[in-house]
Each structure stands twice: as structure tokens, then as C-alpha cells.
């Protein structure tokens, strides 16, 4: 019997974190590397949010708090859901964790029994399948095909549901594809779920604010109020508020689920950082206008990256509705040979050789469950992105 537990042996370390670390390591060794693998805005946390944290420190708000969040933050979260999503939640229906990842982790660990199935539309955020497997569950992958904008189709969802299905995880706008579901597209999915009362919905709305071209964001509990009683609506301040390092995420749903999640958190991390919680109160209650200003820049970068990648030999890059990722196909490069002499057999070879030849770090599509694609995060300075896209064009042009 090995020392490491069977449950841990079922899962893999996060591929995106591994590639970001590799890029950082190469940089530290003096290599000229552009990291496009990490999923975080390059913008600084807004001043008013930092000031709220400093005030919290000065006021001695540095002690343990209630396990799943201070009352002031829960109230701010309820106001946010009402104001932005038309959803009524009481503070007792709200949970706060150390990042959206912990909220998701708590929800799955608190509810999934061995053999339970969780539907994960592909391409998916890398952590979903591993958390499901850690909990002893079985991720059931359903492809959102490129011709459908990488979105799950109602008939495919209906086919994937079995009596063992516990959750459907929906993530719009999506990491890694940037795809966002319109109200009508979500309604088609929620109509399927209305026929399946045993299936719960975990809506990961982390990229809610990062949508472009006047796209209207909606979330399942809003589109189909009849699903409210079996939906966990998850969100956080990491992406929209440029607060990835502060580690605050939250979720809202039925009290029974929220209580179970708090029980788990009480025996693991306890409360998220008290200081970060006060910063999040300011993020949610304070001025929101910087989000639109940031989005203007993100949209310009998205359009730049899409245009430049579509000029590269063998690449084809759709324009996503949101988030700060593009998910181009590298199908036209498969079967070619890299400058190193190594063959490009798949998307993992493509990103490995791209890093070796041109020092651009991207993440292979296989890590997100759909090949042959790769993910680029465009949350990086515009001139750096331009440089990176030129290098990718050169790399593709040099393949033989
Ligand atoms: C889709 C998605 N959900 C959740 C998270 C987790 O966010 P946090 O950093 O708040 O844990 C991420 C972060 O990359 C994400 O991309």
C-alpha cells in the first residue's frame, strides 16, 4: 500500500499552474519568455479596494471571522445578486470561501458520493474533473463543438443525464474558450433540466463582467426561476475586480447546501482572510466603472489577438464573447515538423515546441479536454501580446 491516498492518486496537478510555473522558471533563468498561460488580469487592484483593506488592518479587523464570511460581505453579495442578476438571496443562503475554487471544491466535496456523475461540458476549466474525482465522483464529459461556438447543446445534455447524475457544471463565459451562453441558449439547457428534478446546477459565473460587444450576461437561476431551489450560483472577485491574489469567492443557493459547505470549511481552512473580506465588501459596494474601462482594453486585445492568430499558417481562431481567453485550433500544424526537428503530433507538442522555439507559453487544449486547440490568455500588456502573436506567426511559418 502506497503512502499517498487513493483519492489523491486519482487526480493531476493543475496543468495551467504547471505551465505558468515553467514559464516563470525559464524567465528566472534569463530566457526571453512571454507567459500567456496564467488566467489573471494584468491590471492592478483598484485603489479604493486596497484602501479598504488597509483600513481593515488599521482597525484591527485581523481576527477570525465567521467560517463562511462576515455579515457585511454576505449582505454586499446579496445586493450584488439582486442588482446585477435579479436574484433574491438571504445572507443565510450565501457562502464565502478562499477563492471561487474553494466554493466549488466545498460544493462538490459536500455532495458527491462515490459513483455519482457530474456533467462537465468540454472544453472545461482544468479543475472541475479533478475535484469531482477527488470527491469520488465520475466526471461525464460532453463536448461543446467548435461549430456550436464550444457550447453544450440541449440534446447532448439530455443524452448525458442518467439516474446517477448529481450536477451539471456550467461556466459562462468559459475558461478556456471564452464562449458565453445567450439567454436563449441557457433556456434550452434549463428546459432539459426541468424534466430531470434530481440534477443540480453549479453555475460558475466567475467571468460574468468580462463580456464584449454588448453581450447580455445571464445565469441559470435567473433564466429559469424553477431551478432556483437546485442551483448554486458561484462567483468571485478574482477576475472582474483584479483580485486574484486576495482569494475571495462566493456562492449562493439553498440553505441546506450552504450549511453543508460551511461545515466542510469549518474543518479545513476556516474563514477566508478577514482583510480580503473587507476588501471584497468595498469591491462589491464601491464604484464599478473601472470594469467597463478594463473591458474596453480587453476587447481591443481580443480583437488584436484573433486577427493576428488568423494570419498564422495552420491556425484558426474564432472570436469569443467573453472572458480573457482565445481558443484557436492548431489542426493545420499537426503532422508538421518544428525547427528543433521534433514532430508536432498533437496540441501538447505544439505548445511545447512553441515555448522552446519562440519562448511563448500557452496551454494545450488536451488539458481542457478538447484537441487540437490551445488556450491563450490575453490579459497581458497589448505590446507584449503583439510581440507574442508575431512569434506565434513566425513559429507556424517555420514549421515544415
Ligand atoms: C472558470 C473558473 N472558475 C473558477 C476559478 C477560480 O477562481 P479563484 O481564483 O477565485 O479561485 C477560475 C480561475 O481561474 C476559473 O477560470
Coordinates of C-alpha atoms and ligand atoms in Angstrom, one line a residue:
X1 CA 0.0 0.0 0.0
X2 CA 1.4 3.4 -1.0
X3 CA 1.7 6.3 1.4
X4 CA -0.3 8.7 -0.8
X5 CA -4.0 8.3 -0.6
X6 CA -6.0 6.6 -3.4
X7 CA -8.2 9.7 -3.7
X8 CA -5.2 11.9 -4.3
X9 CA -3.7 9.5 -6.8
X10 CA -6.9 9.8 -8.8
X11 CA -6.1 13.5 -9.7
X12 CA -3.5 15.5 -11.6
X13 CA -1.8 18.8 -10.6
X14 CA -3.3 21.8 -12.4
X15 CA -1.8 21.9 -15.9
X16 CA -2.3 25.7 -16.2
X17 CA -0.4 26.3 -12.9
X18 CA 2.4 23.9 -14.1
X19 CA 2.9 25.7 -17.4
X20 CA 2.8 29.2 -15.7
X21 CA 5.4 28.0 -13.3
X22 CA 7.6 26.6 -16.1
X23 CA 7.4 30.0 -17.9
X24 CA 8.4 31.8 -14.7
X25 CA 11.3 29.4 -14.2
X26 CA 12.6 29.9 -17.7
X27 CA 12.3 33.7 -17.2
X28 CA 14.2 33.4 -13.9
X29 CA 17.0 31.6 -15.9
X30 CA 17.3 34.5 -18.2
X31 CA 15.2 33.2 -21.1
X32 CA 13.1 35.7 -23.1
X33 CA 9.7 34.2 -22.3
X34 CA 6.2 35.6 -22.7
X35 CA 3.7 33.9 -20.4
X36 CA 0.2 33.7 -21.9
X37 CA -0.8 30.7 -19.7
X38 CA -2.0 32.3 -16.5
X39 CA -5.6 33.3 -16.1
X40 CA -5.3 36.6 -14.3
X41 CA -5.8 40.3 -15.3
X42 CA -2.6 42.3 -15.6
X43 CA -4.4 45.4 -14.1
X44 CA -3.7 46.3 -10.5
X45 CA -6.4 46.0 -7.8
X46 CA -8.3 49.4 -7.8
X47 CA -7.1 51.9 -5.2
X48 CA -10.4 52.1 -3.2
X49 CA -10.3 48.3 -2.7
X50 CA -6.7 48.4 -1.5
X51 CA -7.5 51.3 0.9
X52 CA -10.4 49.3 2.4
X53 CA -8.0 46.5 3.2
X54 CA -5.5 48.9 4.7
X55 CA -8.3 50.4 6.8
X56 CA -9.3 46.9 8.0
X57 CA -5.8 46.2 9.1
X58 CA -5.5 49.6 11.0
X59 CA -8.9 49.0 12.6
X60 CA -7.8 45.6 13.9
X61 CA -10.1 43.6 11.8
X62 CA -7.5 40.9 11.8
X63 CA -9.0 38.2 13.8
X64 CA -11.0 35.0 13.0
X65 CA -14.4 35.7 11.4
X66 CA -17.5 33.5 11.0
X67 CA -16.3 30.5 9.0
X68 CA -18.1 31.3 5.7
X69 CA -17.9 35.1 5.7
X70 CA -18.6 38.3 7.7
X71 CA -22.2 39.6 7.7
X72 CA -21.2 42.8 5.9
X73 CA -19.8 40.8 2.9
X74 CA -22.8 38.4 2.8
X75 CA -25.1 41.5 2.7
X76 CA -23.0 43.0 -0.1
X77 CA -23.2 39.7 -2.0
X78 CA -27.0 39.6 -1.7
X79 CA -27.2 43.2 -3.0
X80 CA -24.9 42.2 -5.9
X81 CA -27.2 39.3 -6.9
X82 CA -30.3 41.5 -6.7
X83 CA -28.8 44.4 -8.5
X84 CA -27.0 42.6 -11.3
X85 CA -28.9 39.3 -11.7
X86 CA -32.4 40.0 -10.3
X87 CA -31.8 37.1 -7.8
X88 CA -33.1 37.2 -4.2
X89 CA -30.9 35.5 -1.8
X90 CA -30.8 35.9 2.0
X91 CA -27.4 36.1 3.8
X92 CA -28.1 32.6 5.2
X93 CA -28.0 31.4 1.6
X94 CA -24.6 32.8 0.9
X95 CA -21.2 31.3 1.5
X96 CA -17.7 32.9 1.1
X97 CA -14.5 30.9 0.6
X98 CA -10.9 31.5 -0.2
X99 CA -11.4 31.9 -3.9
X100 CA -14.0 30.6 -6.3
X101 CA -12.1 27.4 -6.3
X102 CA -12.8 26.7 -2.7
X103 CA -16.5 27.3 -3.1
X104 CA -16.6 24.8 -6.0
X105 CA -14.5 22.4 -4.0
X106 CA -16.8 22.7 -1.0
X107 CA -19.9 22.2 -3.0
X108 CA -18.6 19.0 -4.7
X109 CA -17.0 17.5 -1.7
X110 CA -20.1 18.2 0.4
X111 CA -22.5 16.5 -2.1
X112 CA -20.8 13.9 -4.4
X113 CA -20.8 10.3 -3.3
X114 CA -18.7 7.6 -4.9
X115 CA -20.1 6.7 -8.3
X116 CA -22.1 10.0 -8.6
X117 CA -21.9 11.6 -12.0
X118 CA -21.1 15.2 -12.7
X119 CA -21.7 16.5 -16.2
X120 CA -18.7 18.7 -17.3
X121 CA -19.1 20.3 -20.7
X122 CA -15.8 20.3 -22.7
X123 CA -13.7 22.3 -23.2
X124 CA -13.7 22.8 -19.4
X125 CA -11.8 24.6 -16.7
X126 CA -9.0 22.2 -15.6
X127 CA -10.0 21.9 -12.0
X128 CA -13.6 20.6 -12.5
X129 CA -12.8 16.9 -13.3
X130 CA -10.1 16.6 -10.7
X131 CA -12.3 18.0 -7.9
X132 CA -15.1 15.6 -9.0
X133 CA -12.7 12.7 -8.9
X134 CA -11.2 13.7 -5.6
X135 CA -14.7 13.5 -4.2
X136 CA -15.1 10.0 -5.6
X137 CA -17.4 11.1 -8.4
X138 CA -17.3 10.5 -12.1
X139 CA -16.9 13.4 -14.5
X140 CA -19.1 12.9 -17.6
X141 CA -17.7 14.9 -20.5
X142 CA -19.9 16.3 -23.1
X143 CA -18.3 18.2 -26.0
X144 CA -19.3 21.7 -27.0
X145 CA -18.1 21.6 -30.5
X146 CA -16.3 24.5 -32.2
X147 CA -19.1 24.7 -34.8
X148 CA -21.5 25.4 -31.9
X149 CA -19.2 28.0 -30.5
X150 CA -17.9 25.5 -28.0
X151 CA -21.3 25.5 -26.3
X152 CA -23.2 22.5 -24.8
X153 CA -26.3 21.6 -26.9
X154 CA -29.6 20.7 -25.2
X155 CA -29.9 17.3 -27.0
X156 CA -26.4 16.3 -25.9
X157 CA -27.1 17.3 -22.3
X158 CA -30.3 15.3 -22.3
X159 CA -28.4 12.2 -23.6
X160 CA -25.7 12.5 -20.9
X161 CA -28.1 12.6 -17.9
X162 CA -28.5 9.3 -16.0
X163 CA -30.1 8.4 -12.7
X164 CA -26.6 8.9 -11.1
X165 CA -26.2 12.5 -12.4
X166 CA -25.9 14.8 -9.5
X167 CA -24.7 18.1 -11.0
X168 CA -24.3 19.9 -14.3
X169 CA -21.4 22.4 -14.2
X170 CA -22.0 25.4 -16.4
X171 CA -19.3 28.0 -16.9
X172 CA -20.3 31.1 -18.9
X173 CA -18.2 33.0 -20.1
X174 CA -16.0 30.0 -20.3
X175 CA -12.4 29.3 -19.3
X176 CA -10.8 28.2 -21.7
X177 CA -13.0 29.0 -24.8
X178 CA -14.4 32.5 -23.8
X179 CA -17.8 31.2 -25.0
X180 CA -20.8 32.8 -23.3
X181 CA -24.4 31.5 -23.5
X182 CA -27.2 33.8 -24.6
X183 CA -30.4 33.7 -22.6
X184 CA -32.0 31.5 -25.3
X185 CA -29.1 29.1 -25.3
X186 CA -29.3 28.8 -21.5
X187 CA -33.1 28.4 -21.7
X188 CA -32.7 25.4 -24.0
X189 CA -30.5 23.8 -21.3
X190 CA -32.6 24.7 -18.4
X191 CA -35.7 23.3 -20.2
X192 CA -33.9 19.9 -20.3
X193 CA -33.1 20.2 -16.6
X194 CA -36.8 20.9 -15.7
X195 CA -37.5 17.4 -16.8
X196 CA -34.7 16.0 -14.6
X197 CA -35.5 17.0 -11.0
X198 CA -32.6 15.1 -9.5
X199 CA -29.9 17.1 -11.3
X200 CA -28.5 20.2 -9.6
X201 CA -26.8 23.1 -11.5
X202 CA -23.5 24.6 -10.5
X203 CA -23.2 27.9 -12.4
X204 CA -19.6 29.2 -12.4
X205 CA -20.1 32.9 -13.2
X206 CA -16.6 33.9 -12.4
X207 CA -16.2 35.8 -15.7
X208 CA -19.7 37.4 -15.6
X209 CA -18.5 41.0 -16.1
X210 CA -16.0 40.2 -18.8
X211 CA -18.2 40.2 -21.9
X212 CA -17.9 42.3 -25.0
X213 CA -19.9 43.7 -27.9
X214 CA -22.9 44.4 -25.7
X215 CA -23.3 40.8 -24.8
X216 CA -26.0 40.4 -22.1
X217 CA -24.9 38.1 -19.3
X218 CA -27.5 35.8 -17.7
X219 CA -27.3 33.0 -15.2
X220 CA -29.4 29.8 -15.0
X221 CA -31.4 30.7 -11.8
X222 CA -32.4 33.9 -13.4
X223 CA -33.3 32.4 -16.8
X224 CA -35.4 29.6 -15.1
X225 CA -36.6 30.5 -11.6
X226 CA -37.9 27.0 -11.2
X227 CA -34.3 25.8 -10.9
X228 CA -33.5 28.3 -8.1
X229 CA -34.0 25.5 -5.5
X230 CA -31.3 23.3 -7.0
X231 CA -28.8 25.8 -8.3
X232 CA -25.6 27.0 -6.7
X233 CA -24.7 30.4 -8.3
X234 CA -21.0 30.8 -7.9
X235 CA -18.9 33.9 -8.5
X236 CA -16.0 35.9 -7.0
X237 CA -13.9 39.0 -7.1
X238 CA -10.7 37.4 -8.6
X239 CA -11.2 38.3 -12.3
X240 CA -13.5 41.3 -12.7
X241 CA -12.0 43.2 -9.7
X242 CA -8.4 42.2 -10.4
X243 CA -8.1 40.5 -7.1
X244 CA -6.7 37.0 -7.9
X245 CA -4.2 37.0 -5.0
X246 CA -6.8 38.1 -2.4
X247 CA -8.6 34.8 -2.5
X248 CA -12.3 35.6 -2.2
X249 CA -15.0 33.7 -4.0
X250 CA -18.7 33.2 -3.1
X251 CA -21.7 31.2 -3.9
X252 CA -25.5 31.3 -3.2
X253 CA -28.0 28.6 -3.1
X254 CA -30.4 26.6 -0.9
X255 CA -29.6 26.8 2.8
X256 CA -29.1 23.1 3.3
X257 CA -26.3 23.1 0.7
X258 CA -24.7 26.3 2.1
X259 CA -24.7 24.9 5.6
X260 CA -23.0 21.7 4.4
X261 CA -20.3 23.7 2.7
X262 CA -19.7 25.7 5.8
X263 CA -19.3 22.5 7.8
X264 CA -16.6 21.3 5.5
X265 CA -14.9 24.7 5.5
X266 CA -15.0 24.8 9.3
X267 CA -12.9 21.6 9.3
X268 CA -10.4 22.8 6.6
X269 CA -9.4 26.4 6.1
X270 CA -12.0 28.1 8.4
X271 CA -12.7 31.7 7.3
X272 CA -11.1 33.4 4.3
X273 CA -8.7 36.2 5.2
X274 CA -10.5 38.8 7.2
X275 CA -8.7 41.6 5.4
X276 CA -9.5 40.3 2.0
X277 CA -13.2 40.0 3.0
X278 CA -13.3 43.7 3.9
X279 CA -11.6 44.5 0.6
X280 CA -14.3 42.4 -1.2
X281 CA -17.1 44.4 0.6
X282 CA -15.6 47.6 -1.0
X283 CA -15.2 45.8 -4.4
X284 CA -18.9 44.9 -4.5
X285 CA -20.3 48.0 -2.9
X286 CA -17.9 50.6 -4.3
X287 CA -17.6 52.2 -7.8
X288 CA -17.9 49.7 -10.6
X289 CA -16.9 52.0 -13.5
X290 CA -13.3 50.6 -13.8
X291 CA -14.8 47.3 -15.1
X292 CA -16.1 48.9 -18.3
X293 CA -12.7 50.8 -18.7
X294 CA -10.8 47.5 -18.3
X295 CA -13.2 45.7 -20.7
X296 CA -12.6 48.3 -23.4
X297 CA -8.9 47.3 -23.3
X298 CA -9.7 43.6 -23.1
X299 CA -11.9 43.8 -26.2
X300 CA -9.2 45.6 -28.2
X301 CA -6.7 42.9 -27.1
X302 CA -9.1 40.1 -28.0
X303 CA -9.6 41.6 -31.5
X304 CA -5.9 42.1 -32.0
X305 CA -5.1 38.5 -30.9
X306 CA -7.9 36.9 -33.0
X307 CA -6.8 38.9 -36.1
X308 CA -3.1 38.1 -35.7
X309 CA -3.6 34.4 -35.0
X310 CA -5.9 34.0 -38.0
X311 CA -2.9 35.3 -40.1
X312 CA -0.7 32.5 -38.8
X313 CA -0.3 29.4 -41.1
X314 CA -2.3 26.5 -39.8
X315 CA -4.2 28.3 -37.1
X316 CA -7.9 29.2 -37.0
X317 CA -9.2 31.4 -34.2
X318 CA -12.9 32.1 -33.5
X319 CA -13.9 35.4 -31.7
X320 CA -15.2 34.6 -28.3
X321 CA -18.0 36.5 -26.5
X322 CA -16.1 36.9 -23.2
X323 CA -13.5 36.1 -20.5
X324 CA -9.9 36.9 -21.5
X325 CA -9.0 33.8 -23.4
X326 CA -9.0 32.7 -27.0
X327 CA -9.0 29.0 -28.0
X328 CA -7.6 28.7 -31.5
X329 CA -7.4 25.4 -33.4
X330 CA -3.9 24.3 -34.4
X331 CA -5.2 21.4 -36.6
X332 CA -3.3 22.8 -39.6
X333 CA 0.0 22.5 -37.8
X334 CA -0.4 18.8 -36.8
X335 CA 1.8 16.5 -38.8
X336 CA 4.5 19.1 -39.4
X337 CA 8.0 19.3 -38.0
X338 CA 9.2 22.0 -35.6
X339 CA 12.5 23.9 -36.0
X340 CA 14.0 21.5 -33.4
X341 CA 13.3 18.6 -35.7
X342 CA 10.6 17.2 -33.4
X343 CA 7.3 16.3 -34.9
X344 CA 4.1 18.1 -34.0
X345 CA 1.8 15.2 -33.3
X346 CA -0.8 17.0 -31.2
X347 CA -1.6 20.2 -29.3
X348 CA 0.8 19.4 -26.5
X349 CA 3.7 19.1 -28.9
X350 CA 2.6 22.4 -30.5
X351 CA 2.8 24.3 -27.2
X352 CA 6.0 22.6 -26.1
X353 CA 7.8 23.4 -29.4
X354 CA 6.3 26.9 -29.4
X355 CA 7.8 27.5 -25.9
X356 CA 11.2 26.0 -27.0
X357 CA 11.4 27.9 -30.3
X358 CA 9.9 31.3 -29.5
X359 CA 9.5 31.5 -25.7
X360 CA 5.7 31.8 -25.8
X361 CA 3.9 29.9 -23.1
X362 CA 0.4 28.8 -23.9
X363 CA -1.7 25.8 -22.6
X364 CA -2.5 22.8 -24.8
X365 CA -6.2 22.0 -25.4
X366 CA -5.9 18.5 -24.1
X367 CA -5.6 19.9 -20.6
X368 CA -9.1 21.4 -21.1
X369 CA -10.5 18.2 -22.7
X370 CA -10.6 19.3 -26.3
X371 CA -7.9 18.9 -29.0
X372 CA -6.3 20.1 -31.2
X373 CA -6.6 23.6 -29.7
X374 CA -4.6 25.7 -27.4
X375 CA -5.5 28.5 -24.9
X376 CA -4.0 32.0 -24.8
X377 CA -4.8 34.4 -22.1
X378 CA -4.8 38.0 -23.4
X379 CA -4.8 39.6 -20.0
X380 CA -1.3 40.9 -20.8
X381 CA 0.0 44.3 -21.9
X382 CA -1.0 45.0 -25.5
X383 CA 2.5 45.4 -26.9
X384 CA 3.6 42.1 -25.2
X385 CA 0.6 40.4 -26.9
X386 CA 1.6 41.8 -30.3
X387 CA 5.1 40.5 -29.8
X388 CA 3.8 37.1 -28.7
X389 CA 1.4 36.9 -31.7
X390 CA 4.3 37.8 -34.1
X391 CA 6.4 35.0 -32.6
X392 CA 3.5 32.5 -33.0
X393 CA 3.1 33.6 -36.7
X394 CA 6.9 33.1 -37.1
X395 CA 6.7 29.7 -35.4
X396 CA 3.8 28.5 -37.6
X397 CA 5.6 29.9 -40.7
X398 CA 8.7 27.9 -39.8
X399 CA 7.0 24.5 -39.5
X400 CA 7.9 22.1 -42.2
Ligands
LIG1 C1 -13.8 29.2 -14.6 C2 -13.1 29.4 -13.4 N1 -13.8 29.2 -12.2 C3 -13.2 29.4 -11.0 C4 -11.9 29.9 -10.9 C5 -11.3 30.1 -9.6 O1 -11.1 31.4 -9.2 P1 -10.4 31.8 -7.9 O2 -9.1 32.3 -8.3 O3 -11.3 32.8 -7.3 O4 -10.3 30.6 -7.0 C6 -11.2 30.2 -12.1 C7 -9.8 30.7 -12.0 O5 -9.0 30.5 -12.9 C8 -11.8 29.9 -13.3 O6 -11.2 30.2 -14.5

